[in-house]
XYZ file of N, CA and C in Angstrom:
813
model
N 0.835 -1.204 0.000
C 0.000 0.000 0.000
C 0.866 1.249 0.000
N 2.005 1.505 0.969
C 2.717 2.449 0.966
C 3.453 2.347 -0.243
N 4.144 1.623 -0.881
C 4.868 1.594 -2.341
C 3.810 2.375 -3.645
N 2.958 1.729 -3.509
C 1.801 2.106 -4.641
C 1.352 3.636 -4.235
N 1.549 4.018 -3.009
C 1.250 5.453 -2.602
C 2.200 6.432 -3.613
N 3.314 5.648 -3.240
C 5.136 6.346 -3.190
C 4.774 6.405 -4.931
N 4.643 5.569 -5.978
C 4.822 5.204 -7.071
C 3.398 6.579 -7.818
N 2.236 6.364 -7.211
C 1.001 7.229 -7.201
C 1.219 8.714 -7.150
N 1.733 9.171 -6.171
C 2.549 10.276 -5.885
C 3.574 10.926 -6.956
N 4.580 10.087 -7.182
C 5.582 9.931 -8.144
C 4.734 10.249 -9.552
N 4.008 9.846 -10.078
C 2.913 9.803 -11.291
C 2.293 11.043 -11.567
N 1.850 11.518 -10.068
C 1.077 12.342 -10.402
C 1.545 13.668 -10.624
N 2.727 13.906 -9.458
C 3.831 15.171 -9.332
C 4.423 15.707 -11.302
N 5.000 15.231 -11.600
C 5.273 15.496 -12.921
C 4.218 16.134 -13.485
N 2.641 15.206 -13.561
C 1.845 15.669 -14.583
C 1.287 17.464 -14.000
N 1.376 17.261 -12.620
C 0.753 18.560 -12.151
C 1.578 19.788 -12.136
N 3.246 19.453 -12.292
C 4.278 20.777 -12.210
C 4.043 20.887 -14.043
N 3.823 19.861 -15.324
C 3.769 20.303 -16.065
C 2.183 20.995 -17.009
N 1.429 20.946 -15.604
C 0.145 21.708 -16.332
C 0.170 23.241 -15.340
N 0.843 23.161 -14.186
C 1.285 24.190 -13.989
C 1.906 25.291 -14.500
N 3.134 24.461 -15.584
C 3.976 25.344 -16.343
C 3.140 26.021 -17.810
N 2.633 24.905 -17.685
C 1.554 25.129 -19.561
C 0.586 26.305 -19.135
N -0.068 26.306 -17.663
C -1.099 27.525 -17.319
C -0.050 29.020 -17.329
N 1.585 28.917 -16.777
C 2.251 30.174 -16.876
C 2.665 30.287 -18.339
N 2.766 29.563 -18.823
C 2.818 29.690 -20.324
C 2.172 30.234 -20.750
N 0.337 30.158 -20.886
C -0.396 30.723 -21.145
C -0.566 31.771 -21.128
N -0.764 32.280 -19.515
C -0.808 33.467 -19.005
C 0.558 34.661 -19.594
N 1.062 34.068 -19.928
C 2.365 35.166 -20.379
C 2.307 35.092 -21.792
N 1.797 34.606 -22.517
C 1.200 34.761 -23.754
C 0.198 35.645 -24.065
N -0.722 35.559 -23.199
C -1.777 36.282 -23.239
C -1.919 37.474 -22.858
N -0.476 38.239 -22.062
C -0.410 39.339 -21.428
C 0.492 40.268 -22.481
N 1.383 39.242 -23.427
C 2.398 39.432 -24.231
C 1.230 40.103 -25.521
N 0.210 39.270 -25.721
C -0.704 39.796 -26.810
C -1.730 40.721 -26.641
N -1.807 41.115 -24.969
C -2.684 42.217 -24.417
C -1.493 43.267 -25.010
N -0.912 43.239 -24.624
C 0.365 44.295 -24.482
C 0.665 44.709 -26.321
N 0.751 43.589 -26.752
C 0.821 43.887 -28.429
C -0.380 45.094 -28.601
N -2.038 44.539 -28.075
C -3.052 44.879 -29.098
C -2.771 46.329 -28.547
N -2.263 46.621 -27.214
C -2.093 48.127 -26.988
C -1.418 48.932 -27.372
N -0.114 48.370 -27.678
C 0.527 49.248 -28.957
C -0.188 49.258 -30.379
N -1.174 48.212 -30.754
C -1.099 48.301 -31.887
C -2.494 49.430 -31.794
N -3.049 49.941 -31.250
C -4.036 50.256 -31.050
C -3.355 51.767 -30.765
N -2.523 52.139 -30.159
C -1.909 53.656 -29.983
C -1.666 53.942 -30.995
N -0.807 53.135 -31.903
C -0.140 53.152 -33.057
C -0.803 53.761 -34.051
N -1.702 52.875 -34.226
C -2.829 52.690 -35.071
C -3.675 53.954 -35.251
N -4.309 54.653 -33.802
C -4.638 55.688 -33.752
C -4.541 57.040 -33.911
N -3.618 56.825 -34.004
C -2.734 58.107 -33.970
C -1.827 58.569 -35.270
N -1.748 57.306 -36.087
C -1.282 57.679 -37.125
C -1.935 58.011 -38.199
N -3.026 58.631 -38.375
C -3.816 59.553 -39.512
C -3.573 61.049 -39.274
N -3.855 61.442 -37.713
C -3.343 62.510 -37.187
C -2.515 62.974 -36.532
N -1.306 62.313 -36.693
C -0.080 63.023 -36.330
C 1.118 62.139 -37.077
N 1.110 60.511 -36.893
C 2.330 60.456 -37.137
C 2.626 60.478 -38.993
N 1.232 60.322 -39.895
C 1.293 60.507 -41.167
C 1.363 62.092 -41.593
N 0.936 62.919 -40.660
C 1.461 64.392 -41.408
C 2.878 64.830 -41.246
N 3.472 63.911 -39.843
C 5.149 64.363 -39.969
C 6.051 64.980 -41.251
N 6.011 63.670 -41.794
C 6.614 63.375 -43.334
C 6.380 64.937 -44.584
N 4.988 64.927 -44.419
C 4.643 66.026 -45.249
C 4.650 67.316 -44.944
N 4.695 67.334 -43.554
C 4.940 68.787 -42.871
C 3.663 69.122 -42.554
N 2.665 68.593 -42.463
C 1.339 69.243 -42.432
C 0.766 69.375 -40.969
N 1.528 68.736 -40.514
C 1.233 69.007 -39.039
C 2.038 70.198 -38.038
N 1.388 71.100 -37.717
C 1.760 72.012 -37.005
C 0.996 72.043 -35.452
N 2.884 72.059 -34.852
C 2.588 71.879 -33.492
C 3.567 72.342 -32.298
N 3.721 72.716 -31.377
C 4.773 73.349 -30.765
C 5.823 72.398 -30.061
N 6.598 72.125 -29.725
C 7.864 70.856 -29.424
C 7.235 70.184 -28.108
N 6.334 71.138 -26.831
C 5.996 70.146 -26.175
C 4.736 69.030 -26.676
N 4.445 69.781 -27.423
C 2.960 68.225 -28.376
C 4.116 67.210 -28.848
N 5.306 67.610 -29.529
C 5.972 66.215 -30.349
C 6.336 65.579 -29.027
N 6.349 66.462 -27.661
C 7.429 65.676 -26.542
C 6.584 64.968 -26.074
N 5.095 65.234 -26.398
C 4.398 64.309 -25.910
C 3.518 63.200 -26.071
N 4.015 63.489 -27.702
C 3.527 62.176 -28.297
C 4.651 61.103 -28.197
N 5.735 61.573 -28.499
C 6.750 60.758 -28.114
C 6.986 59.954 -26.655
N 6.420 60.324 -25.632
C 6.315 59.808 -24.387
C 5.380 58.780 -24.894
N 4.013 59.654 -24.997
C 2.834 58.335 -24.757
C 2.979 57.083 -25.774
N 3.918 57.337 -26.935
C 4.130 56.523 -27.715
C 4.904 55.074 -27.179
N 6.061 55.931 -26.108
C 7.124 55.278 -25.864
C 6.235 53.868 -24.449
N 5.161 54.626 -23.910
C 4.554 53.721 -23.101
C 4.306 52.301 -23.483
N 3.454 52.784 -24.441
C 2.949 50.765 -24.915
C 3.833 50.022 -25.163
N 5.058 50.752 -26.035
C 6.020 50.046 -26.439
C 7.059 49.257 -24.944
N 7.028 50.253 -23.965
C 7.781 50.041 -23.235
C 6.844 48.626 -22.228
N 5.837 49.067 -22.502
C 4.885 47.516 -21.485
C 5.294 46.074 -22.159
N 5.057 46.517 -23.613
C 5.590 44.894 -24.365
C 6.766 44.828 -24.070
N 7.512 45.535 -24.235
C 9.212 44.892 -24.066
C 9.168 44.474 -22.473
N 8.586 45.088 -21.487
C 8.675 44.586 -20.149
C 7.816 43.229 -20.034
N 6.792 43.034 -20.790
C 5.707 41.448 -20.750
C 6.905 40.630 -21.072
N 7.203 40.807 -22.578
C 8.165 40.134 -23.224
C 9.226 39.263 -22.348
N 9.891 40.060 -21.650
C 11.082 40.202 -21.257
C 10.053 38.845 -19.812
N 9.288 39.014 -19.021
C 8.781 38.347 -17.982
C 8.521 36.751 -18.844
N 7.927 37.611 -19.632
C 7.572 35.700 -20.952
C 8.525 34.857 -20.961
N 9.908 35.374 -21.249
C 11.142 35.004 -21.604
C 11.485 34.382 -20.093
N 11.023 34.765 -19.228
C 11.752 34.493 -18.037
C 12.886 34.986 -17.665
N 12.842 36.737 -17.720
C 14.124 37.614 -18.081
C 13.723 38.495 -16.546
N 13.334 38.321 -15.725
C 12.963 38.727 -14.447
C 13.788 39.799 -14.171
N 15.213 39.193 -13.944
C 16.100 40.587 -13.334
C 15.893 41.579 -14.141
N 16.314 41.262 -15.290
C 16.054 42.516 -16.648
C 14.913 43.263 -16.496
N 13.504 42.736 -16.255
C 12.407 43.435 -16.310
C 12.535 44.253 -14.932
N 13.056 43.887 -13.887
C 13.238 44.607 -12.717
C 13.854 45.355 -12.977
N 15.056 45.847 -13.498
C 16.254 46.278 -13.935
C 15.808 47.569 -14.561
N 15.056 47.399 -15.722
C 14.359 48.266 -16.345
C 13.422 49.065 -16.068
N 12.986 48.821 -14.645
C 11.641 49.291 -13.785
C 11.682 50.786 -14.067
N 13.229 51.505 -13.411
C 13.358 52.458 -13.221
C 12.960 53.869 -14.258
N 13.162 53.061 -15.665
C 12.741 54.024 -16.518
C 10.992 53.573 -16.832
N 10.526 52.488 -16.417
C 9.418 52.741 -16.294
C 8.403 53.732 -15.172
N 9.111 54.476 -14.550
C 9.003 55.414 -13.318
C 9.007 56.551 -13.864
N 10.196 56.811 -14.567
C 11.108 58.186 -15.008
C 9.901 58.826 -16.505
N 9.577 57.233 -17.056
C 8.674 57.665 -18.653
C 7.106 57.917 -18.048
N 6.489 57.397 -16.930
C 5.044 57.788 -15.908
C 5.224 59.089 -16.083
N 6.053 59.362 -14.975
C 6.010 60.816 -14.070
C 6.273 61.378 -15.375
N 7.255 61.363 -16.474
C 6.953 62.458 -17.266
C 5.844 62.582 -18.502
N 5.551 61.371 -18.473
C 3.672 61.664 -18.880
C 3.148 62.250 -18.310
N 3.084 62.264 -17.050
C 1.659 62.969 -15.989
C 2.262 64.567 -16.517
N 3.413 64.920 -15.989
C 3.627 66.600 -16.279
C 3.270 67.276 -17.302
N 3.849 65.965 -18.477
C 4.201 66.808 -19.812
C 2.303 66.642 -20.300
N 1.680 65.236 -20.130
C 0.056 65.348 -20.553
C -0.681 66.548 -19.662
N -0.226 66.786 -18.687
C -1.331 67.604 -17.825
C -1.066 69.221 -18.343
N 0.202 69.667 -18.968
C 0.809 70.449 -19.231
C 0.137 70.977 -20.990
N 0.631 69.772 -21.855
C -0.365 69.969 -22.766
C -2.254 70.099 -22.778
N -2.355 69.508 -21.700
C -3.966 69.659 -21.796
C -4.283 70.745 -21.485
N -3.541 71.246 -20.637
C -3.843 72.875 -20.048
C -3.471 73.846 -21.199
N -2.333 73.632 -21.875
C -2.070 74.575 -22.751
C -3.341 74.491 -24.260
N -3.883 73.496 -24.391
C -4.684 73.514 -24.996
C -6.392 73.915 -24.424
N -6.369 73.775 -23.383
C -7.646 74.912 -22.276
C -7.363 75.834 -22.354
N -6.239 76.980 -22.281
C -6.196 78.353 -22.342
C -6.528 78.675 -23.802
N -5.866 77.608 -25.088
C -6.392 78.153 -26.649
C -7.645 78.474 -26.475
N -8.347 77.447 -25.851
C -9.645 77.292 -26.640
C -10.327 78.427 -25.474
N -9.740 78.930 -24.590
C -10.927 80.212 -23.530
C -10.365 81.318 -24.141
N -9.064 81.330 -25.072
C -8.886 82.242 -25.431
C -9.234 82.458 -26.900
N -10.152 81.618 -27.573
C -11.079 81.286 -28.349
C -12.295 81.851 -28.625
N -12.893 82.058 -26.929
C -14.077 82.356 -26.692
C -15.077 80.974 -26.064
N -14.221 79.843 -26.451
C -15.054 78.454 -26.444
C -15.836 78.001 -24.895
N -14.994 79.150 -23.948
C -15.837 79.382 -22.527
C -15.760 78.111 -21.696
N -16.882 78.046 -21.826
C -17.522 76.189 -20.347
C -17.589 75.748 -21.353
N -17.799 75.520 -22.720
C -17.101 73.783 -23.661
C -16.254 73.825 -23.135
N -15.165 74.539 -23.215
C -14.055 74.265 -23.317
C -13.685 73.649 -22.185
N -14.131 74.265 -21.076
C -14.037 73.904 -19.577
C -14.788 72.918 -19.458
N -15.757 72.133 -19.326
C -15.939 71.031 -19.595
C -15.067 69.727 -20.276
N -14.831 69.749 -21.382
C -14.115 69.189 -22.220
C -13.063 68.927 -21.658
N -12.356 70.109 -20.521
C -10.787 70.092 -20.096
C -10.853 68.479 -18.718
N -11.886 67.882 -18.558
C -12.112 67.035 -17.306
C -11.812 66.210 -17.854
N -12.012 65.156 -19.507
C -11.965 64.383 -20.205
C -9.817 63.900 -20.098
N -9.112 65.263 -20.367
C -7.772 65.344 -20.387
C -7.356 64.863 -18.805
N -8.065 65.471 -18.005
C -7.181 65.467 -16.918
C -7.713 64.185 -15.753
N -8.707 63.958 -15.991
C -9.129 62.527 -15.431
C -8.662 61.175 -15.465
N -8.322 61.053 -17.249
C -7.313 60.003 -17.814
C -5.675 60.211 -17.063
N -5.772 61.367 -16.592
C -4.238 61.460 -16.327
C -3.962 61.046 -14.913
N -4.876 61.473 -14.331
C -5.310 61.041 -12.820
C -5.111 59.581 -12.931
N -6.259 58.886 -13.660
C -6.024 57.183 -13.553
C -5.314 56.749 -13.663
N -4.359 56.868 -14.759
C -3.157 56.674 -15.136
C -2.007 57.119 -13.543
N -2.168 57.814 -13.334
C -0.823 58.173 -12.278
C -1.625 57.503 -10.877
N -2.593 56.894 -10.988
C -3.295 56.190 -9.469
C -2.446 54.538 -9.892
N -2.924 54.381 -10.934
C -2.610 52.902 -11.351
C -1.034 53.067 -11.181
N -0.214 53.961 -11.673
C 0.665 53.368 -12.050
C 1.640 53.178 -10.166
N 1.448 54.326 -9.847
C 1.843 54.222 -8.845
C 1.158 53.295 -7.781
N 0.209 52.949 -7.484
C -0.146 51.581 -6.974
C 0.339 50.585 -7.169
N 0.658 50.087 -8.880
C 1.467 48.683 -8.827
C 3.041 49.247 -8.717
N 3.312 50.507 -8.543
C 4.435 50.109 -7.866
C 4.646 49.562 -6.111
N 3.332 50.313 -5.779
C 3.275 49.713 -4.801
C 3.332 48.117 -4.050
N 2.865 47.664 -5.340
C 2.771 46.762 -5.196
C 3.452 45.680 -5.893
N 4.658 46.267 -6.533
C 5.725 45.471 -7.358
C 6.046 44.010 -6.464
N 6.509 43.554 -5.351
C 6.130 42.562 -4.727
C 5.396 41.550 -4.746
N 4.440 42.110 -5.554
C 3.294 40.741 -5.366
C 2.758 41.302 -7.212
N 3.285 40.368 -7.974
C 3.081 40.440 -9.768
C 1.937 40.130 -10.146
N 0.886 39.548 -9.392
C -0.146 39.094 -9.440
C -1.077 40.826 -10.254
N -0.761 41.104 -8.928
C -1.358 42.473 -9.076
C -0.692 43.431 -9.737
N 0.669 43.227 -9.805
C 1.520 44.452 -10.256
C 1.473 44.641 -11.749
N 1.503 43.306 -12.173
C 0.766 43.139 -13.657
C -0.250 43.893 -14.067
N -1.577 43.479 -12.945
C -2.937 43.917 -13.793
C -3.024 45.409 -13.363
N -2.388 45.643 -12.321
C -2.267 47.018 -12.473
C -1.510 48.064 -13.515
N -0.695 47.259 -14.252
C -0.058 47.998 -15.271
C -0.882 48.029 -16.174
N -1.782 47.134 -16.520
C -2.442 47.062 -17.563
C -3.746 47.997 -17.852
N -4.399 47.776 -16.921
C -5.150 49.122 -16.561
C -4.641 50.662 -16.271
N -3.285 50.636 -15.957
C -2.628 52.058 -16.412
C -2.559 52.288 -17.875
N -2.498 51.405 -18.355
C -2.191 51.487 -20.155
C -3.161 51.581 -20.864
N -4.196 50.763 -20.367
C -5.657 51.140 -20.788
C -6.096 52.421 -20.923
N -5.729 52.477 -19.292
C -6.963 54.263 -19.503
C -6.288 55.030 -19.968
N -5.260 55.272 -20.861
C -4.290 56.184 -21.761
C -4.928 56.333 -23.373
N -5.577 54.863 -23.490
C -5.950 54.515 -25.123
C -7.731 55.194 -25.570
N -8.172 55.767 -24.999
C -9.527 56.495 -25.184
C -9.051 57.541 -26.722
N -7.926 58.381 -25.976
C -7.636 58.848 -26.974
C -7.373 58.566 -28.891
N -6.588 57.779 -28.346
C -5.983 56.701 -29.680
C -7.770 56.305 -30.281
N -8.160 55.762 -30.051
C -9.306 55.277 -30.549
C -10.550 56.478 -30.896
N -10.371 57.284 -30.170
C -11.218 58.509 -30.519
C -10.496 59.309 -31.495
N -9.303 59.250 -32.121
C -8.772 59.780 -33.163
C -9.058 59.356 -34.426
N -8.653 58.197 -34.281
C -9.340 56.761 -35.312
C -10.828 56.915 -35.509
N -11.624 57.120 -34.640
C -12.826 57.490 -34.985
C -13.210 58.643 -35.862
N -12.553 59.376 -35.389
C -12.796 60.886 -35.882
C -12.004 60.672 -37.478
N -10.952 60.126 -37.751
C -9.978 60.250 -39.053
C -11.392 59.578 -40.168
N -11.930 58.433 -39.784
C -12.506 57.678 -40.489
C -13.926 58.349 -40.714
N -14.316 58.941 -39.719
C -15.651 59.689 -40.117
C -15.263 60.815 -40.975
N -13.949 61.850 -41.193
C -14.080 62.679 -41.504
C -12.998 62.748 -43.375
N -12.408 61.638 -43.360
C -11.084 60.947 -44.172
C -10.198 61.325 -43.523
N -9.094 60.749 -44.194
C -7.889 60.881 -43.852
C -6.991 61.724 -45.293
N -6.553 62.727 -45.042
C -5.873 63.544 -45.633
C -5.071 64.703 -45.017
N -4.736 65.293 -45.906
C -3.280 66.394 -45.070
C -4.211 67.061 -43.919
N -3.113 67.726 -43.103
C -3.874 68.631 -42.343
C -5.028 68.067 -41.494
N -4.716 66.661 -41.195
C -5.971 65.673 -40.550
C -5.623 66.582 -39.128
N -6.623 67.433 -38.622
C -6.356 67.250 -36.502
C -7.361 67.662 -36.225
N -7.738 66.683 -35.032
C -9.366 66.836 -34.148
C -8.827 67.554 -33.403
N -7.895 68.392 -33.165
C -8.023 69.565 -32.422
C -8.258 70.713 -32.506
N -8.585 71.001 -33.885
C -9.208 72.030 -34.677
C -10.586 72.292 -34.665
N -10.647 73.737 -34.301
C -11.847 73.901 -34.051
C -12.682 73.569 -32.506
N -13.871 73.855 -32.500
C -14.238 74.122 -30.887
C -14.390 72.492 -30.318
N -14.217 72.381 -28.727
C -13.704 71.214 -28.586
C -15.338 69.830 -28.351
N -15.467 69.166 -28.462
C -16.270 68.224 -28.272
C -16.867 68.067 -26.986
N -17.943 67.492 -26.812
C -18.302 67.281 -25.717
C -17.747 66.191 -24.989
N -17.742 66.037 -23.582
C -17.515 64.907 -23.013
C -18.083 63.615 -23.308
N -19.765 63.828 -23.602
C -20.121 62.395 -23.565
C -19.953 62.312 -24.635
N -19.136 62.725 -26.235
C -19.044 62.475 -27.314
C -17.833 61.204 -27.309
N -16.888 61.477 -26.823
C -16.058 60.246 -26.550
C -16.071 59.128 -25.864
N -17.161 59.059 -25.068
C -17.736 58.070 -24.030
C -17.793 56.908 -25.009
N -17.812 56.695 -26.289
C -17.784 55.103 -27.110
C -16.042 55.016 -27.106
N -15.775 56.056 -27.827
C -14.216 55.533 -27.666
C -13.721 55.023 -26.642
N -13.933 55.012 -25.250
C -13.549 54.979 -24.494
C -13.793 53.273 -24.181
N -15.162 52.998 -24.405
C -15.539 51.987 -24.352
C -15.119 50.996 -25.273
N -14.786 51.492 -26.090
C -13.808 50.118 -26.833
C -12.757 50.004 -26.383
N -11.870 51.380 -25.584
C -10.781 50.300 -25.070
C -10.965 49.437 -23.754
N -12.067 49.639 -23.354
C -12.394 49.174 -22.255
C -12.634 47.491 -22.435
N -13.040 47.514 -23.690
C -13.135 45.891 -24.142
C -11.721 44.997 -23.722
N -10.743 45.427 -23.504
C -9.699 45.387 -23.361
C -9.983 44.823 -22.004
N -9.821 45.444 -21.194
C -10.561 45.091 -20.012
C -10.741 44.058 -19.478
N -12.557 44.113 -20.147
C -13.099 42.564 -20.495
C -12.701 41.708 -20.667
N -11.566 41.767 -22.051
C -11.186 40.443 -22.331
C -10.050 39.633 -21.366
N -9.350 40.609 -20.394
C -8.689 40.267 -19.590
C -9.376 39.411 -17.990
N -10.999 40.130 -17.983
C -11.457 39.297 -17.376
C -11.928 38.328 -17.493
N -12.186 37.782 -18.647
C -12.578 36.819 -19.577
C -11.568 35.786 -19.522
N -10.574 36.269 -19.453
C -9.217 34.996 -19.629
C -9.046 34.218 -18.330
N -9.435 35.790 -17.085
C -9.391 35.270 -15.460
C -10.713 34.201 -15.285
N -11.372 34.454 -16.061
C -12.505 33.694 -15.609
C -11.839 32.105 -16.171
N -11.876 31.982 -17.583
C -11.685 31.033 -17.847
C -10.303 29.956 -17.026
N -9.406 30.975 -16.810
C -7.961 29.850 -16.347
C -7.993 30.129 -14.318
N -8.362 30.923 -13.783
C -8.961 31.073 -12.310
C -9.951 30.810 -11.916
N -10.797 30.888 -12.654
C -12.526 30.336 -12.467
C -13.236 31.792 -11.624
N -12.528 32.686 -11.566
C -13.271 33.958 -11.269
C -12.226 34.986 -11.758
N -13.116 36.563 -11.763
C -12.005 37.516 -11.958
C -11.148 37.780 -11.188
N -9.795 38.730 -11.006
C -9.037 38.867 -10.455
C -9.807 40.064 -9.631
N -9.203 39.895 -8.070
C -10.121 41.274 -7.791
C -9.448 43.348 -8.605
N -8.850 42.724 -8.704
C -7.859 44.059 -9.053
C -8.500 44.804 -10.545
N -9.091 43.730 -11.652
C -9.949 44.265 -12.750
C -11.097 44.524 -11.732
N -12.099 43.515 -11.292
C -13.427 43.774 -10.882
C -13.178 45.264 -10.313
N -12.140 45.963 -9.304
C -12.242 47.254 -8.891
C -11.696 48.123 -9.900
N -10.763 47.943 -10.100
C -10.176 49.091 -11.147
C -11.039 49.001 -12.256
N -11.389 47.713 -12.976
C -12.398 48.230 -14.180
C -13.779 49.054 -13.730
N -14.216 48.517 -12.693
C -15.426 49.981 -12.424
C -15.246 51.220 -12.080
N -13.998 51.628 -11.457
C -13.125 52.814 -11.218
C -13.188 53.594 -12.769
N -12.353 52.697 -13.714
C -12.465 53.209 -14.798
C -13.870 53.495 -15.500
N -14.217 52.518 -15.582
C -16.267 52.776 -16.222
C -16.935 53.781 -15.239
N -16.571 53.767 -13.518
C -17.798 55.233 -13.301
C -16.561 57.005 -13.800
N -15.717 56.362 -13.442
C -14.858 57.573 -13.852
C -15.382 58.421 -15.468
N -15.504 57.709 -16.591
C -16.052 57.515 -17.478
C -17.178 58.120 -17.748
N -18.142 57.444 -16.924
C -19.482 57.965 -16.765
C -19.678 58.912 -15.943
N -19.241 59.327 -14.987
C -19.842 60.393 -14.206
C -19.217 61.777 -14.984
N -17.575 61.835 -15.157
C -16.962 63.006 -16.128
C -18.228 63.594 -16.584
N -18.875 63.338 -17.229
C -19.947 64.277 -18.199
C -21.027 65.060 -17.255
N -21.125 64.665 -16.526
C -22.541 65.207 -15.275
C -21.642 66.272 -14.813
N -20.302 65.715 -14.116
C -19.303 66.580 -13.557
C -18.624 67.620 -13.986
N -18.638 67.419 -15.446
C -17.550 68.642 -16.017
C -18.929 69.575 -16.229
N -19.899 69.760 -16.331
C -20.561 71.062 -16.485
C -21.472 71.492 -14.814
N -20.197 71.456 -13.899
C -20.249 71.862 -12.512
C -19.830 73.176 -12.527
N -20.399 74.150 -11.018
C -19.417 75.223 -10.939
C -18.286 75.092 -10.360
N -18.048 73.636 -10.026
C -16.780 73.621 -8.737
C -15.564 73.263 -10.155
N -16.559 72.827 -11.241
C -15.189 72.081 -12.040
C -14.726 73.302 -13.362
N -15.692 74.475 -13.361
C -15.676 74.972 -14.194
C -14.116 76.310 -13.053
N -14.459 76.358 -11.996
C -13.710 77.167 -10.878
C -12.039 76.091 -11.014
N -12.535 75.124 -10.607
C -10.886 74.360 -11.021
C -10.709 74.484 -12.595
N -11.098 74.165 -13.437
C -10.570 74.195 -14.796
C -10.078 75.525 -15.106
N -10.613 77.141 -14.198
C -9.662 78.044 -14.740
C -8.754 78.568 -13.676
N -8.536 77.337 -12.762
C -7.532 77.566 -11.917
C -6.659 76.608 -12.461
N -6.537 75.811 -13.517
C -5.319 74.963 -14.183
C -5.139 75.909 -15.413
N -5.908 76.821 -15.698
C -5.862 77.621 -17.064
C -4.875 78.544 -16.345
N -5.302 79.408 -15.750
C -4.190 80.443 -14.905
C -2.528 79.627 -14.420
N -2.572 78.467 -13.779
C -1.416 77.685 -13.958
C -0.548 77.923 -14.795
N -1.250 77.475 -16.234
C -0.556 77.160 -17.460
C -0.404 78.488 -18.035
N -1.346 79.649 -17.667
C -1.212 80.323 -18.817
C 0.286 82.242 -17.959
C-alpha cells in the first residue's frame, strides 16, 4: 500500500508541475498579446493625425505636443518589451528596467497635464468658454487614472499578481484617446492637415464610445481570469469599475461650478 502510494505520488507530481507550467505559459502569452493589441491600437490611432502628417509637414505643433507624443508613444512600447522580457523568463532585466518605467510615468503625468492645459487656455482664449471647460475634465481625469494605477502597482511590485494587472489598466486608460482619433480620421477621411483639435472642442459624452472600446480590453482580460482562475481577479473587478464610473460620471461633472472654478484655476497655472 505504501509503495503504490510512493509510485502514485511519483505519477502524479510530474503531470501537475507540467500543467502548472503550460497555465504560466499561457498566461504570459496572453499578457504578451494584451500588451501587443495596446501598442497596436496607440499606433494605429494616432497615425492619420499626427504620425502621417510628420513626413509632409502638415502638421503644425509646438515641441511640447511632439514631446508628448513621443512619451505616450514610448509607453505601450515600453509595457511589451517589459511582458516580453517576464515571458522570456528575463525577471532581473524586467526589474532592472523598472526604473525608466518610473522616469517615462512621471513624465507623462507633467508633460500630458501640461499639454492639456495649454490647450484649455487656446480654446478660452477662443471664446469656447464652459465647452471648453468642460471638455478640459476628459484630459485630466485620464491622467489622474493613469498616475493612481501606475503608482499603486508600484506599490505593489512585490506581489506580480497584481503588479501586472495594475499595469495594464494604467495602459488602458491612456488609449480612449488613440481610438477617438481613429474614430474621428474615419468619419471625416484621412488627408493632409488631418487634426481633431481644430476647431471648438467636443463634448464629453461624445467620446464616451471611444472609451468603451478600449475598455473591451478590459473585459477580455477578465474573460481569460474567468476562464484559467474560475473567477475575476479582484484588481480588474475594482479598477475596471473605477475606470467605467470615472467615465461615466466626467460628463454630469464637467458642467459643474466647482469644475468649471478648477478648470480656470489649471488655465491660470498654465497660462
Amino acid at each position: 500500500m505504501n509503495a503504490g502510494t510512493v509510485v502514485l505520488r511519483e505519477a502524479e507530481g510530474p503531470a501537475v508541475s507540467i500543467g502548472g507550467r503550460q497555465a504560466r505559459r499561457g498566461a504570459r502569452r496572453f499578457y504578451v498579446g494584451l500588451s501587443a493589441a495596446c501598442l497596436a491600437i496607440a499606433a494605429i490611432g494616432f497615425m492619420p493625425t499626427y504620425w502621417m502628417q510628420l513626413a509632409p509637414g502638415t502638421f503644425d505643433g509646438p515641441p511640447l505636443v511632439h514631446l508628448h507624443a513621443v512619451l505616450f508613444s514610448a509607453w505601450p512600447l515600453y509595457i511589451l518589451v517589459q511582458t516580453v522580457l517576464v515571458a522570456r523568463g528575463q525577471v532581473a532585466r524586467h526589474r532592472a528596467w523598472g526604473l525608466l518605467g518610473v522616469s517615462l510615468a512621471t513624465a507623462m503625468v507633467i508633460v500630458g497635464i501640461a499639454v492639456a492645459n495649454d490647450v484649455l487656455v487656446t480654446r478660452l482664449e477662443d471664446g469656447y468658454g464652459d465647452r471648453a471647460r468642460a471638455f478640459h475634465i476628459v484630459s485630466m481625469s485620464m491622467m489622474v487614472l493613469f498616475a493612481v494605477f501606475v503608482a499603486t502597482a508600484l506599490a505593489c511590485v512585490s506581489r506580480p499578481e497584481i503588479h501586472k494587472r495594475l499595469m495594464v489598466l494604467a495602459t488602458i486608460s491612456i488609449l480612449p484617446p488613440a481610438t477617438a482619433r481613429l474614430f474621428f480620421a474615419v468619419s471625416v477621411g484621412i488627408g493632409p492637415g488631418l487634426r481633431p483639435s481644430g476647431g471648438p472642442p467636443r463634448t464629453v459624452e461624445s467620446v464616451l464610445m471611444a472609451a468603451m472600446v478600449a475598455d473591451m480590453l478590459i473585459l477580455a482580460a477578465i474573460v481569460y481570469d474567468v476562464r484559467t482562475r474560475g473567477r475575476p481577479h479582484p484588481v480588474y473587478v475594482v479598477g475596471g469599475a473605477i475606470v467605467l464610473a470615472v467615465q461615466i460620471l466626467r460628463g454630469p461633472l464637467s458642467t459643474t461650478q466647482w469644475w468649471y472654478a478648477l478648470a480656470d484655476s489649471l488655465a491660470r497655472l498654465a497660462g
